């Protein structure tokens, strides 16, 4: 069953001769529970594609359907709520809220949604990511890997339909990268989450069920 | 779950301490502004009301007069009356000399409402006990002392009484001209014959009941009072009705703000809101800009716009919770401290000045509400930016929304000043806000300075006084009397004693006709309607003309006019406008009986004759009648523009109003005047004095007035000047205060922007240093940035100040007679120098405080 369906997706920036075709007619389907790696050179349109799937950009043309919902038909606030409930984000630089503890950072999306956390799931998740001893720590007290684990937990806590990870290991050394990627893979596998991950690291890409290679805004593989 | 949001708000708040302090300071400053001004406005209004109440000797809501005992008892039953005092006027004491002493029977409520509660001793209980003011007791010849014996003399029901009384208590008089001496009801029981009610038959006041009262609500008070009077069987309007019972609403207590006051309040409130807006908006704008990436993150992970708005609103609320109370407190005490200063500046003519304000919920609520409204308005746009910036755009947000191409702003290969110049456009709106607040500071200071400089102290003084000193009988300076009778003459011995002092030049006595000089009348062809009335004060009959100007009439029914007699030097000081304008020639002709000088009241603004008062032309013949027989025909040789000094003294014109009314002001040479009037009465002795004797003369006159001739009073050019200078100081103070606040707002914005610049451009600065820019050059660049802001503001400020000076300020100033427009840019230039210095110093201090650590450390700093 496809959880993400992208049809003829285009995103152009600017106009005239200076127009940049960041994403130029991409169609793809992503199966539920699978890990899809998006690879490609800088400027190939990876991040734009991810932002389009995440509803952060409005496409110039084409449709994005997630869990049966066409994002193009959602109003701004509906899209925010949809994103809050159905999409988890993991960024390269973690983007944790420095004023909140690890626990609060993880529960933050639920707080925004006024939802009660499933504490069993929370404990299982934090246990899996090795965060149980650090729940009351602030982000600055954690290592880079620890911070990214917190970001992963935050992305997963609402049990979203998909997780979008933009180079989640991009700022780590090789060893930490592997650990973080491994944890990400393990967690999504454990909770049957769909993960779309941008990476430059081919080793990490090999962990994926599917690999999408982009070039000049188009899928080449 | 809301707990995390609250925690986030709280911790974000705590994490941004420096920024929050600036925000708190901005909000507090706005609150200070509103509270100080509200305190000053409310305090000034209350103090002014109380001052006038003290002067008028009543703080009641109104009073009822000429009641019978039954009516007085019934008054207490009226549902809208809260408290009602008892006052039974007996008479003015006849054995008082300088001070007017009203003898009443009163109760404590009345005493409380009319400021005559004894501050020393107690209220009277025995029939021979009285409470009096210190001035009254001194006038009666004793020093204020409880237990002292005094004699009071008065006439009631045609009977003259002289009674020994004991002072049971005394109070400090609030009115220098008049006060109340009162006995208790025991006196009434002891002397029932005095308190027979005969008012309806003979208008005798003794025996009538009066009452000052307070009401539960002043709404429709006039209507309620009229209904009450009719209900009591009284007649409120017809003075001649036997049951006449006027119901007077105390207009001092129940003042309503004028249109001008309301407009001024709205304009100032709007101005302060703008100032607060400039300040608070910038603070929040900078805060949002600094946190925009964070809001982007929040929005990405699902925070709705509403939640973003709530987050910032909560922070604004918390900042307001700290800033507003702080500002309210500081503002209140600032206003309270400034109030006496302002009252002293504004009100120079009251000896007993009330200048205090109590903390009231209305005051704080008004100031807090205005501040909160300003915070609300100021945060709308930054909140909208934070909530509406798309998540991805927020992530990428770089503070350069100017839209100009980078190449145009490129500073490569240029000097430090040019590099600084290129940085100004990073946020044009913020640059505009700083410039606007600094510009407003310069402009407002200059407008206030121009207005203050345009107060024409000499013009106002000259209108009140033509000489350095003018000595008169105190009646001439009294709001209750005026120079009316021969008994109000200035004593010959007093004139002689003063004239014997050293340094006097140009001394001259001036005669004026009185209410007793009714046998000398004038006819210049002005017809009256035949309708007349009797003036109770002067005892003269007055007639009306067709425009309801009123004229004092003599024994033969002709006008007695206001007639002055003087020596040549006094006439030479007058402003001769038409006809013979050479004073010497004019005086010679007048002394030969060939004519007369007519004075005409002027419009103070342009000093032109008031057409309504310009009743005769040069060349027109005035026939002088004595005892009903024409004795002289005097052609009008010249017309003079009158000032206050030519009519009576200062701005007091009670005397002329009581005698000639709106009739001609005629000026005769002393020899003719002395021939015409049987008992020429000197009303004024005017003189100039050599500078070195001025202080000595003031001291002499003060002492002479106290020790030798208490019936004398004087006005000096110096005191008139001081009164005028009060207005000047007031404008300087208020304008300076407002300008200072705007200046502070601008400087605070500048500080905020410079600090933000330093914090947000740390990596950029580090990069510059890494490629060879020295700290000195970096500091220089930031100094130039600050100076550019100030220089721009100064430039705009100077141009705008000059333009406003020549338009708005000039038209305002020209509309008031005490002002003569005086163009100046000195206040603006002064403000510019200060702003330029501050703008140069702020970046230096900010760099020292906020930029520490090595280049490598700075380069590593991430958001």
mmCIF file of N, CA and C in Angstrom, chain A residues 13 18 47-48 51 56-57 76-77 80-81 83-84 87 89 91 93-101 103-105 107-117 138 154, chain B residues 1-5 7-16 293-294 296-307 309-310 387-393 395-396 405:
data_model
loop_
_atom_site.group_PDB
_atom_site.id
_atom_site.type_symbol
_atom_site.label_atom_id
_atom_site.label_comp_id
_atom_site.label_asym_id
_atom_site.label_seq_id
_atom_site.Cartn_x
_atom_site.Cartn_y
_atom_site.Cartn_z
ATOM 1 N N UNK A 13 11.512 28.069 -9.200
ATOM 2 C CA UNK A 13 11.782 29.330 -8.486
ATOM 3 C C UNK A 13 12.131 30.401 -9.507
ATOM 4 N N UNK A 18 16.098 33.448 -15.634
ATOM 5 C CA UNK A 18 16.712 33.123 -14.339
ATOM 6 C C UNK A 18 15.944 32.021 -13.618
ATOM 7 N N UNK A 47 16.257 18.454 -1.376
ATOM 8 C CA UNK A 47 15.587 19.141 -0.258
ATOM 9 C C UNK A 47 14.259 19.743 -0.713
ATOM 10 N N UNK A 48 14.239 20.262 -1.930
ATOM 11 C CA UNK A 48 12.983 20.833 -2.443
ATOM 12 C C UNK A 48 11.916 19.748 -2.523
ATOM 13 N N UNK A 51 10.733 19.022 0.939
ATOM 14 C CA UNK A 51 9.871 20.107 1.433
ATOM 15 C C UNK A 51 8.505 20.095 0.756
ATOM 16 N N UNK A 56 5.831 21.899 3.021
ATOM 17 C CA UNK A 56 6.458 23.175 3.370
ATOM 18 C C UNK A 56 6.515 24.103 2.156
ATOM 19 N N UNK A 57 6.508 23.549 0.983
ATOM 20 C CA UNK A 57 6.424 24.319 -0.263
ATOM 21 C C UNK A 57 5.117 23.985 -0.962
ATOM 22 N N UNK A 76 -4.013 26.530 4.688
ATOM 23 C CA UNK A 76 -2.766 26.716 5.448
ATOM 24 C C UNK A 76 -2.837 26.072 6.843
ATOM 25 N N UNK A 77 -3.890 26.381 7.581
ATOM 26 C CA UNK A 77 -3.993 25.864 8.952
ATOM 27 C C UNK A 77 -4.227 24.359 8.941
ATOM 28 N N UNK A 80 -0.994 22.761 8.422
ATOM 29 C CA UNK A 80 -0.188 22.774 9.652
ATOM 30 C C UNK A 80 -0.591 21.605 10.549
ATOM 31 N N UNK A 81 -1.894 21.450 10.707
ATOM 32 C CA UNK A 81 -2.382 20.370 11.586
ATOM 33 C C UNK A 81 -2.050 19.007 10.979
ATOM 34 N N UNK A 83 0.466 18.341 9.063
ATOM 35 C CA UNK A 83 1.909 18.146 9.234
ATOM 36 C C UNK A 83 2.208 17.707 10.664
ATOM 37 N N UNK A 84 1.515 18.344 11.579
ATOM 38 C CA UNK A 84 1.728 18.048 12.998
ATOM 39 C C UNK A 84 1.403 16.577 13.295
ATOM 40 N N UNK A 87 3.245 14.028 9.688
ATOM 41 C CA UNK A 87 4.613 14.086 9.167
ATOM 42 C C UNK A 87 5.593 14.403 10.301
ATOM 43 N N UNK A 89 9.588 15.391 11.124
ATOM 44 C CA UNK A 89 10.774 15.941 10.457
ATOM 45 C C UNK A 89 12.029 15.663 11.286
ATOM 46 N N UNK A 91 15.990 17.046 11.036
ATOM 47 C CA UNK A 91 16.856 17.952 10.277
ATOM 48 C C UNK A 91 18.331 17.612 10.494
ATOM 49 N N UNK A 93 20.653 19.671 11.358
ATOM 50 C CA UNK A 93 21.205 20.269 12.573
ATOM 51 C C UNK A 93 20.235 20.156 13.763
ATOM 52 N N UNK A 94 19.489 19.075 13.771
ATOM 53 C CA UNK A 94 18.604 18.707 14.895
ATOM 54 C C UNK A 94 17.471 19.678 15.154
ATOM 55 N N UNK A 95 17.829 20.960 15.252
ATOM 56 C CA UNK A 95 16.812 21.980 15.519
ATOM 57 C C UNK A 95 15.959 21.663 16.738
ATOM 58 N N UNK A 96 16.640 21.327 17.812
ATOM 59 C CA UNK A 96 15.898 21.127 19.058
ATOM 60 C C UNK A 96 15.642 22.501 19.683
ATOM 61 N N UNK A 97 14.634 22.525 20.540
ATOM 62 C CA UNK A 97 14.348 23.788 21.232
ATOM 63 C C UNK A 97 15.256 23.846 22.457
ATOM 64 N N UNK A 98 16.192 24.771 22.475
ATOM 65 C CA UNK A 98 17.204 24.753 23.528
ATOM 66 C C UNK A 98 16.656 24.939 24.942
ATOM 67 N N UNK A 99 15.502 25.589 25.035
ATOM 68 C CA UNK A 99 14.950 25.852 26.374
ATOM 69 C C UNK A 99 14.195 24.661 26.947
ATOM 70 N N UNK A 100 13.962 23.640 26.118
ATOM 71 C CA UNK A 100 13.192 22.494 26.600
ATOM 72 C C UNK A 100 14.115 21.309 26.868
ATOM 73 N N UNK A 101 13.723 20.501 27.830
ATOM 74 C CA UNK A 101 14.506 19.298 28.118
ATOM 75 C C UNK A 101 14.273 18.281 27.002
ATOM 76 N N UNK A 103 12.913 15.377 27.246
ATOM 77 C CA UNK A 103 11.541 14.873 27.354
ATOM 78 C C UNK A 103 10.559 15.879 26.721
ATOM 79 N N UNK A 104 10.749 17.151 27.078
ATOM 80 C CA UNK A 104 9.821 18.170 26.580
ATOM 81 C C UNK A 104 9.951 18.360 25.072
ATOM 82 N N UNK A 105 11.185 18.243 24.586
ATOM 83 C CA UNK A 105 11.386 18.358 23.145
ATOM 84 C C UNK A 105 10.652 17.236 22.419
ATOM 85 N N UNK A 107 8.089 15.519 23.447
ATOM 86 C CA UNK A 107 6.630 15.617 23.576
ATOM 87 C C UNK A 107 6.049 16.892 22.958
ATOM 88 N N UNK A 108 6.954 17.747 22.457
ATOM 89 C CA UNK A 108 6.530 19.057 21.967
ATOM 90 C C UNK A 108 5.437 18.979 20.882
ATOM 91 N N UNK A 109 5.591 18.128 19.852
ATOM 92 C CA UNK A 109 4.534 18.078 18.818
ATOM 93 C C UNK A 109 3.177 17.685 19.397
ATOM 94 N N UNK A 110 3.183 16.798 20.411
ATOM 95 C CA UNK A 110 1.918 16.396 21.023
ATOM 96 C C UNK A 110 1.317 17.567 21.808
ATOM 97 N N UNK A 111 2.229 18.304 22.439
ATOM 98 C CA UNK A 111 1.756 19.472 23.202
ATOM 99 C C UNK A 111 1.074 20.464 22.270
ATOM 100 N N UNK A 112 1.678 20.646 21.093
ATOM 101 C CA UNK A 112 1.089 21.582 20.134
ATOM 102 C C UNK A 112 -0.292 21.110 19.692
ATOM 103 N N UNK A 113 -0.486 19.784 19.722
ATOM 104 C CA UNK A 113 -1.743 19.207 19.258
ATOM 105 C C UNK A 113 -2.715 18.955 20.410
ATOM 106 N N UNK A 114 -2.282 19.360 21.622
ATOM 107 C CA UNK A 114 -3.096 19.097 22.814
ATOM 108 C C UNK A 114 -3.417 17.612 22.950
ATOM 109 N N UNK A 115 -2.476 16.761 22.556
ATOM 110 C CA UNK A 115 -2.703 15.308 22.635
ATOM 111 C C UNK A 115 -1.983 14.740 23.840
ATOM 112 N N UNK A 116 -2.579 13.709 24.382
ATOM 113 C CA UNK A 116 -1.928 13.019 25.503
ATOM 114 C C UNK A 116 -0.903 12.041 24.947
ATOM 115 N N UNK A 117 0.286 11.980 25.517
ATOM 116 C CA UNK A 117 1.282 11.021 24.998
ATOM 117 C C UNK A 117 0.963 9.586 25.444
ATOM 118 N N UNK A 138 19.103 19.109 29.111
ATOM 119 C CA UNK A 138 18.811 20.080 28.050
ATOM 120 C C UNK A 138 19.670 19.725 26.835
ATOM 121 N N UNK A 154 11.391 12.919 18.594
ATOM 122 C CA UNK A 154 10.375 13.965 18.426
ATOM 123 C C UNK A 154 9.583 13.742 17.134
ATOM 124 N N UNK B 1 -0.834 19.388 28.530
ATOM 125 C CA UNK B 1 0.083 19.564 27.395
ATOM 126 C C UNK B 1 0.441 21.025 27.176
ATOM 127 N N UNK B 2 -0.513 21.855 27.577
ATOM 128 C CA UNK B 2 -0.262 23.292 27.491
ATOM 129 C C UNK B 2 0.935 23.679 28.350
ATOM 130 N N UNK B 3 1.254 22.752 29.296
ATOM 131 C CA UNK B 3 2.356 23.036 30.207
ATOM 132 C C UNK B 3 3.669 23.235 29.456
ATOM 133 N N UNK B 4 3.865 22.416 28.415
ATOM 134 C CA UNK B 4 5.130 22.529 27.674
ATOM 135 C C UNK B 4 5.209 23.889 26.986
ATOM 136 N N UNK B 5 4.077 24.327 26.435
ATOM 137 C CA UNK B 5 4.065 25.644 25.795
ATOM 138 C C UNK B 5 4.376 26.732 26.811
ATOM 139 N N UNK B 7 5.979 26.262 29.606
ATOM 140 C CA UNK B 7 7.388 26.096 29.981
ATOM 141 C C UNK B 7 8.282 26.733 28.932
ATOM 142 N N UNK B 8 7.915 26.498 27.677
ATOM 143 C CA UNK B 8 8.715 27.043 26.577
ATOM 144 C C UNK B 8 8.713 28.572 26.637
ATOM 145 N N UNK B 9 7.527 29.118 26.838
ATOM 146 C CA UNK B 9 7.428 30.577 26.923
ATOM 147 C C UNK B 9 8.284 31.086 28.069
ATOM 148 N N UNK B 10 8.156 30.392 29.211
ATOM 149 C CA UNK B 10 8.868 30.851 30.409
ATOM 150 C C UNK B 10 10.375 30.775 30.207
ATOM 151 N N UNK B 11 10.809 29.627 29.672
ATOM 152 C CA UNK B 11 12.266 29.448 29.539
ATOM 153 C C UNK B 11 12.843 30.325 28.419
ATOM 154 N N UNK B 12 12.073 30.487 27.343
ATOM 155 C CA UNK B 12 12.551 31.379 26.274
ATOM 156 C C UNK B 12 12.705 32.781 26.834
ATOM 157 N N UNK B 13 11.737 33.118 27.658
ATOM 158 C CA UNK B 13 11.738 34.425 28.287
ATOM 159 C C UNK B 13 12.990 34.605 29.146
ATOM 160 N N UNK B 14 13.260 33.564 29.949
ATOM 161 C CA UNK B 14 14.414 33.635 30.848
ATOM 162 C C UNK B 14 15.723 33.616 30.062
ATOM 163 N N UNK B 15 15.704 32.915 28.913
ATOM 164 C CA UNK B 15 16.950 32.765 28.143
ATOM 165 C C UNK B 15 17.351 34.059 27.441
ATOM 166 N N UNK B 16 16.368 34.918 27.181
ATOM 167 C CA UNK B 16 16.684 36.145 26.435
ATOM 168 C C UNK B 16 16.688 37.335 27.377
ATOM 169 N N UNK B 293 13.986 31.894 12.874
ATOM 170 C CA UNK B 293 14.326 30.500 12.531
ATOM 171 C C UNK B 293 13.614 29.553 13.479
ATOM 172 N N UNK B 294 13.584 29.979 14.731
ATOM 173 C CA UNK B 294 12.928 29.143 15.734
ATOM 174 C C UNK B 294 11.428 29.017 15.431
ATOM 175 N N UNK B 296 10.175 29.240 12.559
ATOM 176 C CA UNK B 296 10.120 28.368 11.398
ATOM 177 C C UNK B 296 10.119 26.912 11.818
ATOM 178 N N UNK B 297 10.982 26.585 12.781
ATOM 179 C CA UNK B 297 11.049 25.204 13.279
ATOM 180 C C UNK B 297 9.706 24.809 13.901
ATOM 181 N N UNK B 298 9.214 25.709 14.762
ATOM 182 C CA UNK B 298 7.939 25.412 15.411
ATOM 183 C C UNK B 298 6.838 25.155 14.377
ATOM 184 N N UNK B 299 6.830 26.041 13.369
ATOM 185 C CA UNK B 299 5.785 25.900 12.343
ATOM 186 C C UNK B 299 5.964 24.594 11.584
ATOM 187 N N UNK B 300 7.253 24.198 11.329
ATOM 188 C CA UNK B 300 7.525 22.965 10.590
ATOM 189 C C UNK B 300 7.023 21.744 11.343
ATOM 190 N N UNK B 301 7.240 21.761 12.659
ATOM 191 C CA UNK B 301 6.827 20.576 13.405
ATOM 192 C C UNK B 301 5.385 20.668 13.902
ATOM 193 N N UNK B 302 4.669 21.672 13.380
ATOM 194 C CA UNK B 302 3.226 21.640 13.597
ATOM 195 C C UNK B 302 2.633 22.724 14.450
ATOM 196 N N UNK B 303 3.412 23.734 14.779
ATOM 197 C CA UNK B 303 2.809 24.811 15.559
ATOM 198 C C UNK B 303 1.966 25.673 14.618
ATOM 199 N N UNK B 304 0.732 25.907 15.002
ATOM 200 C CA UNK B 304 -0.147 26.703 14.136
ATOM 201 C C UNK B 304 0.182 28.188 14.300
ATOM 202 N N UNK B 305 -0.340 28.982 13.358
ATOM 203 C CA UNK B 305 -0.126 30.431 13.450
ATOM 204 C C UNK B 305 -0.666 30.964 14.766
ATOM 205 N N UNK B 306 -1.842 30.446 15.130
ATOM 206 C CA UNK B 306 -2.494 30.901 16.353
ATOM 207 C C UNK B 306 -1.585 30.636 17.550
ATOM 208 N N UNK B 307 -0.939 29.437 17.515
ATOM 209 C CA UNK B 307 -0.058 29.101 18.636
ATOM 210 C C UNK B 307 1.175 29.995 18.660
ATOM 211 N N UNK B 309 1.234 33.050 17.561
ATOM 212 C CA UNK B 309 0.747 34.351 18.056
ATOM 213 C C UNK B 309 0.590 34.317 19.575
ATOM 214 N N UNK B 310 0.055 33.171 20.058
ATOM 215 C CA UNK B 310 -0.167 33.066 21.496
ATOM 216 C C UNK B 310 1.154 33.087 22.248
ATOM 217 N N UNK B 387 4.113 34.752 12.708
ATOM 218 C CA UNK B 387 3.106 33.719 12.467
ATOM 219 C C UNK B 387 2.952 33.405 10.986
ATOM 220 N N UNK B 388 3.175 34.416 10.152
ATOM 221 C CA UNK B 388 2.867 34.233 8.729
ATOM 222 C C UNK B 388 4.066 33.863 7.862
ATOM 223 N N UNK B 389 5.276 34.014 8.400
ATOM 224 C CA UNK B 389 6.425 33.648 7.581
ATOM 225 C C UNK B 389 6.387 32.138 7.348
ATOM 226 N N UNK B 390 6.376 31.703 6.092
ATOM 227 C CA UNK B 390 6.334 30.258 5.830
ATOM 228 C C UNK B 390 7.534 29.575 6.481
ATOM 229 N N UNK B 391 7.350 28.359 6.974
ATOM 230 C CA UNK B 391 8.409 27.683 7.722
ATOM 231 C C UNK B 391 9.757 27.671 7.011
ATOM 232 N N UNK B 392 9.740 27.337 5.726
ATOM 233 C CA UNK B 392 11.017 27.239 5.011
ATOM 234 C C UNK B 392 11.670 28.608 4.852
ATOM 235 N N UNK B 393 10.821 29.620 4.582
ATOM 236 C CA UNK B 393 11.357 30.983 4.465
ATOM 237 C C UNK B 393 11.966 31.422 5.791
ATOM 238 N N UNK B 395 13.353 29.510 7.972
ATOM 239 C CA UNK B 395 14.653 28.852 8.110
ATOM 240 C C UNK B 395 15.738 29.598 7.355
ATOM 241 N N UNK B 396 15.298 30.123 6.234
ATOM 242 C CA UNK B 396 16.291 30.788 5.383
ATOM 243 C C UNK B 396 16.383 32.273 5.656
ATOM 244 N N UNK B 405 19.864 45.134 -4.898
ATOM 245 C CA UNK B 405 20.863 44.118 -5.221
ATOM 246 C C UNK B 405 22.118 44.337 -4.403
#
